[in-house]
Short mmCIF file of C-alpha atoms and ligand atoms in Angstrom, two decimals:
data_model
loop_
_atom_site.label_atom_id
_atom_site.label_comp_id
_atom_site.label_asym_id
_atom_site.label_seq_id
_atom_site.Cartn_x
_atom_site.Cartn_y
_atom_site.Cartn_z
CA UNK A 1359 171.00 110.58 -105.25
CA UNK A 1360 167.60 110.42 -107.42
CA UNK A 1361 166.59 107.30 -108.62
CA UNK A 1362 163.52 106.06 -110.65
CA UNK A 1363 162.75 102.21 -109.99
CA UNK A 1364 160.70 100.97 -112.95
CA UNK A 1365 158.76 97.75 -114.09
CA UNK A 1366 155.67 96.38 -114.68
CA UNK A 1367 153.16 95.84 -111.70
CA UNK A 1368 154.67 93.30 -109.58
CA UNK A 1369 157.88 93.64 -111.04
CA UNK A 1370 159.28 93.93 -107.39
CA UNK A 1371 159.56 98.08 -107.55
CA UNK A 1372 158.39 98.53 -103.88
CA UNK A 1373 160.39 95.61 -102.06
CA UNK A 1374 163.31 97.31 -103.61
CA UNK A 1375 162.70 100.79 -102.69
CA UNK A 1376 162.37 100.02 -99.40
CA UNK A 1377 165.59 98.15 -98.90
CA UNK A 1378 167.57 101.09 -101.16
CA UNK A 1379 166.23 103.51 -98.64
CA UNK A 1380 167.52 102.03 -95.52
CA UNK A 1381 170.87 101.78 -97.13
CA UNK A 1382 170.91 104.38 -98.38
CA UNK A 1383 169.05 106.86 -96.58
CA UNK A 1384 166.88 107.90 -99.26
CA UNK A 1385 162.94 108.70 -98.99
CA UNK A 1386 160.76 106.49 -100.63
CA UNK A 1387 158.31 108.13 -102.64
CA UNK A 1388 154.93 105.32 -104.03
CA UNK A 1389 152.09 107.11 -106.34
CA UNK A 1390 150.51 104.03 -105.84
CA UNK A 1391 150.79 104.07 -101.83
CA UNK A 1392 150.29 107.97 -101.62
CA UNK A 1393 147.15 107.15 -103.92
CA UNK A 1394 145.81 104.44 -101.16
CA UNK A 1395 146.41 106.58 -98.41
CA UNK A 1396 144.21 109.42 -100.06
CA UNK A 1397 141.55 106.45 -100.51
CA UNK A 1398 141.89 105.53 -96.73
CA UNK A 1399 141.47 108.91 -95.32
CA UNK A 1400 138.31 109.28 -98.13
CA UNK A 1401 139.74 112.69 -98.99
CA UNK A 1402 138.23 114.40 -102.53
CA UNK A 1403 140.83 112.73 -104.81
CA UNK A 1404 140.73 109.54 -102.66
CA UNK A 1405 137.16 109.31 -103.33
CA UNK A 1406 137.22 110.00 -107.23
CA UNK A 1407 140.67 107.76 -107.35
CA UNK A 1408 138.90 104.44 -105.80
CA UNK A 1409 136.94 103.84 -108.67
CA UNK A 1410 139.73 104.03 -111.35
CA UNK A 1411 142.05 102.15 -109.06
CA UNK A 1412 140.44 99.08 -108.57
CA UNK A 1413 139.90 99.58 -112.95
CA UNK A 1414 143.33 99.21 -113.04
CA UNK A 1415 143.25 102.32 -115.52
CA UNK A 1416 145.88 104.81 -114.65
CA UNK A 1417 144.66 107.87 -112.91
CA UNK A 1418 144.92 111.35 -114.89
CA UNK A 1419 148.53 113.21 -114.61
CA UNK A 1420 147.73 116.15 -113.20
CA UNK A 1421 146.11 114.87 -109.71
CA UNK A 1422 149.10 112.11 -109.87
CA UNK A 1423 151.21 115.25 -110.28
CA UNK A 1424 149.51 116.86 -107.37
CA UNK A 1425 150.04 114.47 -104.83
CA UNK A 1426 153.16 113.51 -105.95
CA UNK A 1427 154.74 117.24 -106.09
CA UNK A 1428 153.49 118.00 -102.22
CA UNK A 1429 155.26 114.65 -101.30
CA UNK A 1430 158.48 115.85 -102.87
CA UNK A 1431 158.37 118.96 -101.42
CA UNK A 1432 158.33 117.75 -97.53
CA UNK A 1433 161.06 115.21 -98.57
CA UNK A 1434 163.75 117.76 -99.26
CA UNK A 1435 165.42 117.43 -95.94
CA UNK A 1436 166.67 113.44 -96.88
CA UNK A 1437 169.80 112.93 -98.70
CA UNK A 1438 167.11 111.87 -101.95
CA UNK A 1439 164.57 109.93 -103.37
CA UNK A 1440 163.89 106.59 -104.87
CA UNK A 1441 160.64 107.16 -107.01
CA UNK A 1442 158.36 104.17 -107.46
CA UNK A 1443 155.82 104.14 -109.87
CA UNK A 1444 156.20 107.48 -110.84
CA UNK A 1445 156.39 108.74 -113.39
CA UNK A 1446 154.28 106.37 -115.64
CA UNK A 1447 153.59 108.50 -118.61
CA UNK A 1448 155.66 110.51 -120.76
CA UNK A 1449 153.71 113.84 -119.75
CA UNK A 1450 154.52 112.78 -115.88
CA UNK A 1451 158.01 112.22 -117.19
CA UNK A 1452 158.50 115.77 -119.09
CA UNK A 1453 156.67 117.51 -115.45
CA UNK A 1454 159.04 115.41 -113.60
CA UNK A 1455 161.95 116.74 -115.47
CA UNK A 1456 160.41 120.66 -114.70
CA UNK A 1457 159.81 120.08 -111.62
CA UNK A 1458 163.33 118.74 -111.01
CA UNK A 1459 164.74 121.88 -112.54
CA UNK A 1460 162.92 124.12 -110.76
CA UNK A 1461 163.74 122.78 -107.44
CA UNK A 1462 168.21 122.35 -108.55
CA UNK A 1463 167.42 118.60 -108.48
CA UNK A 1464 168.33 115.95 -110.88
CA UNK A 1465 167.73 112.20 -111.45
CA UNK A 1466 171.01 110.16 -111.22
CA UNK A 1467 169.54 106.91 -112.74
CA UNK A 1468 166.61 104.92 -114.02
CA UNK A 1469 166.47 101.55 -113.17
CA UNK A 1470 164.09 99.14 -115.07
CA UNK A 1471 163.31 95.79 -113.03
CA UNK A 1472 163.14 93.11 -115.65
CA UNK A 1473 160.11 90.79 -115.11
CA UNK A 1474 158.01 88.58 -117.22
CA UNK A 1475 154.34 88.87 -116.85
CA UNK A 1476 153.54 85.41 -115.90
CA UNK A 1477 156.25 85.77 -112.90
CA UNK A 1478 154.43 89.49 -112.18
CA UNK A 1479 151.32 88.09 -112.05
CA UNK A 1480 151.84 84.89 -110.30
CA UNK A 1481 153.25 87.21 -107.49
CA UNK A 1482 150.63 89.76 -107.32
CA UNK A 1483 148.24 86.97 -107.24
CA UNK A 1484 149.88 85.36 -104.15
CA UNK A 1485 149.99 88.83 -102.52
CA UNK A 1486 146.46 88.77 -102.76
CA UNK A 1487 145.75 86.45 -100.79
CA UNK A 1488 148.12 87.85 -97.74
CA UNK A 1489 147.33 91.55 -98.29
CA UNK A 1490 143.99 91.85 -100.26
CA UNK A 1491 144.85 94.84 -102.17
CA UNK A 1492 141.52 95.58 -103.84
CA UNK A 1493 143.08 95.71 -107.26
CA UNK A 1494 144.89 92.76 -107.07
CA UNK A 1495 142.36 90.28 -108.99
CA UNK A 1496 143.13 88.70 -112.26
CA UNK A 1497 140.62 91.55 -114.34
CA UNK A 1498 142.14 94.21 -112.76
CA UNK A 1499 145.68 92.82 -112.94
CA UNK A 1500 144.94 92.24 -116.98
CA UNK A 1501 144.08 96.00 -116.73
CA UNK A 1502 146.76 96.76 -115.20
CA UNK A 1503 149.25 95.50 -117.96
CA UNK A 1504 147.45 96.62 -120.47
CA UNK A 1505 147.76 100.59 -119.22
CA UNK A 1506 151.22 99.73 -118.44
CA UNK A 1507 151.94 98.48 -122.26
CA UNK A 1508 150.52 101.58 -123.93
CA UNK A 1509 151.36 104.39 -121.66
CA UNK A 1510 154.45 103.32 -119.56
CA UNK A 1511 156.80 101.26 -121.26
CA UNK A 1512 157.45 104.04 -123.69
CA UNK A 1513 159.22 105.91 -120.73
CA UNK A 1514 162.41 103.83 -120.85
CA UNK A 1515 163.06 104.66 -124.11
CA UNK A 1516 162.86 108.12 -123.09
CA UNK A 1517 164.96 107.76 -120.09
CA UNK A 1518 167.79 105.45 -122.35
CA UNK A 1519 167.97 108.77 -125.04
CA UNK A 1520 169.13 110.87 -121.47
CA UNK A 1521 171.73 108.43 -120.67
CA UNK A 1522 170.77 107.23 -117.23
CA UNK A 1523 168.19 104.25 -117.94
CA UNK A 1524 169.42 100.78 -117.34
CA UNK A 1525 168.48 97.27 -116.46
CA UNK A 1526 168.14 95.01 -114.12
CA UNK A 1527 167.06 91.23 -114.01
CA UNK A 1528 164.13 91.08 -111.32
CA UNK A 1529 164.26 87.27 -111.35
CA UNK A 1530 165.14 85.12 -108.52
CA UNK A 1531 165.19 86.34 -104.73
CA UNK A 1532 164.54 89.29 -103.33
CA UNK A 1533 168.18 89.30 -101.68
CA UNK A 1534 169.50 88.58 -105.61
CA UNK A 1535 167.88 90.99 -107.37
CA UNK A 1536 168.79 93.81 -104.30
CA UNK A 1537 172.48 92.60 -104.90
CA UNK A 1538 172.55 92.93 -108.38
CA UNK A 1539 171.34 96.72 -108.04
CA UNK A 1540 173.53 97.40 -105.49
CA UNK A 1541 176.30 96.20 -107.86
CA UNK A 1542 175.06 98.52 -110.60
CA UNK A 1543 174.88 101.54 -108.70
CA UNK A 1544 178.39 100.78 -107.40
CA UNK A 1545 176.80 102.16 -104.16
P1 AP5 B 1260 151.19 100.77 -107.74
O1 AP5 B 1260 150.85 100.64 -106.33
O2 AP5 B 1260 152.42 101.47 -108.10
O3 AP5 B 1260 151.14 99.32 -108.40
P2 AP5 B 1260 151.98 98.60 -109.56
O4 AP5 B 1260 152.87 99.45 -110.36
O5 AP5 B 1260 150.97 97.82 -110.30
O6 AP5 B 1260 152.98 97.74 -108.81
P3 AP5 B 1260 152.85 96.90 -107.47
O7 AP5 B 1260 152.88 97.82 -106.31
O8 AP5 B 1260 151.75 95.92 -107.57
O9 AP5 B 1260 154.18 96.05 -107.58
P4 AP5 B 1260 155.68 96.44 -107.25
O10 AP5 B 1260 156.45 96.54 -108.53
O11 AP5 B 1260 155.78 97.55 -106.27
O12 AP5 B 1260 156.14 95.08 -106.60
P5 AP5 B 1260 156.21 94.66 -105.05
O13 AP5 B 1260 157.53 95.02 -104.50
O14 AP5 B 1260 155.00 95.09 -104.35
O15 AP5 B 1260 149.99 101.50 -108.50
C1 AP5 B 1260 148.67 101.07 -108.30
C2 AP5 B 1260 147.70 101.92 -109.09
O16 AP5 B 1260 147.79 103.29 -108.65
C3 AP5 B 1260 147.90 101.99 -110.60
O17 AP5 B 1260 147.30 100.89 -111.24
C4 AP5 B 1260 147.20 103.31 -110.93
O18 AP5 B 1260 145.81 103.16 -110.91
C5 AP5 B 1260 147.58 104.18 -109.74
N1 AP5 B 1260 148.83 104.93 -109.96
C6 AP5 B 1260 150.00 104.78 -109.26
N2 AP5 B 1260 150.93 105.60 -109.71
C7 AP5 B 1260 150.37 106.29 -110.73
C8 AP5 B 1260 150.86 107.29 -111.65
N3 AP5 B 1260 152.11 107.73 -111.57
N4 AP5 B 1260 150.00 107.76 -112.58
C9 AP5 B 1260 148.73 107.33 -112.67
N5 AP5 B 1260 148.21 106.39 -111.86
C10 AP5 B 1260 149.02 105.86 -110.90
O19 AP5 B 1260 156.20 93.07 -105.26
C11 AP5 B 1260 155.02 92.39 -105.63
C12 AP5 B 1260 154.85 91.14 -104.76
O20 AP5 B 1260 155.93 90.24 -105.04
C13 AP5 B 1260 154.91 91.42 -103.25
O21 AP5 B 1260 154.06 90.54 -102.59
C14 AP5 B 1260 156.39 91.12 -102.89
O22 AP5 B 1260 156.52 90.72 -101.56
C15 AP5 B 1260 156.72 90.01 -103.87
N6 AP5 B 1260 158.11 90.04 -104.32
C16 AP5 B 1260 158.89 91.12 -104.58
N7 AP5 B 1260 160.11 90.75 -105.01
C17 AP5 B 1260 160.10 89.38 -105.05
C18 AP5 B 1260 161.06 88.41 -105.43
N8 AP5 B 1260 162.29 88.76 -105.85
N9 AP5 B 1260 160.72 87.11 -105.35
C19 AP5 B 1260 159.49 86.74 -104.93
N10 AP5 B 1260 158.53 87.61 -104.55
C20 AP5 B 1260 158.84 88.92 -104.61
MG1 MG B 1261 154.37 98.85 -105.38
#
């Protein structure tokens, strides 16, 4: 099974990947973490991605694409993957599709986690202090939102046309909103 979790920054996208792939044995693939990780080990697109991170500006598609492709490809041997904040645009969606083809794979569903921005930001903001995730400031944050508004919230749309986009209320506890995917996915 190959599932997209979507929503705005905060929206609660990488708390639920994580419990999806315990249960259900899927890999869990983050731009977002595979983009810190390149930052950590200061590797040549770690080094030109720290910059536009901590913008809050989106990095271009084809090094996302990059990273993101490798990833898949040493993930085959799991039974699938939840993708988490990828793709983001609808060029990263149309490669995603390509790439899908090429390898005999196929998203099952595309799952939308329904969050104001005043909740979003009010939890990012409290991450920041436990975590310190350099772009987790209010500029950035506003950023952020802003990048997410013109070049990611189109991609619904474009997943509802396909038939497999839906959504889910990301209110309320973690434990709720799991249970209220898990009732979706009839899983
Ligand atoms: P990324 O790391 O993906 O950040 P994001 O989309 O802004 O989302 P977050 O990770 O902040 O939030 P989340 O939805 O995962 O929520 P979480 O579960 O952590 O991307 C960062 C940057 O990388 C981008 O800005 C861009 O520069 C770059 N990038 C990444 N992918 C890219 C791509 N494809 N193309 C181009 N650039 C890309 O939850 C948030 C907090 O709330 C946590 O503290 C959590 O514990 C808490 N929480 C979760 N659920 C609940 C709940 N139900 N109740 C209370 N608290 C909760
Ligand atoms: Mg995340």
């Amino acid at each position: 099974m190959n599932i997209v979790i979507f929503g705005v920054p905060g929206a609660g996208k990488g708390t639920q990947c994580k419990l999806l792939s315990e249960r259900l044995g899927l890999v869990h693939i983050s731009t977002g973490d595979l983009i810190r990780s390149e930052i950590a080990e200061k590797s040549e697109i770690g080094i030109k991605a720290e910059n536009i991170i901590n913008s809050g500006k989106l990095l271009d598609d084809i090094t996302v694409f990059e990273i993101f492709s490798k990833k898949l490809h040493n993930s085959l041997q799991k039974r699938g993957v939840l993708f988490d904040g990828f793709p983001r645009t609808l060029k990263q969606a149309e490669m995603l599709d390509d790439l899908l083809v090429s390898m005999n794979m196929k998203l099952d569903h595309f799952i939308e986690l329904m969050l104001t921005e005043n909740e979003s930001v009010s939890r990012i903001l409290k991450r920041a202090s436990i975590e310190g995730r350099t772009d987790d400031n209010p500029e950035t944050v506003k950023s952020r939102f802003q990048e997410y508004t013109l070049k990611t919230a189109p991609i619904a749309g474009y997943y509802r046309k396909k038939g497999i986009g839906f959504s889910i209320n990301g209110t309320g506890t973690v434990e709720e909103v799991y249970n209220r995917i898990v009732l979706a996915l009839k899983i």
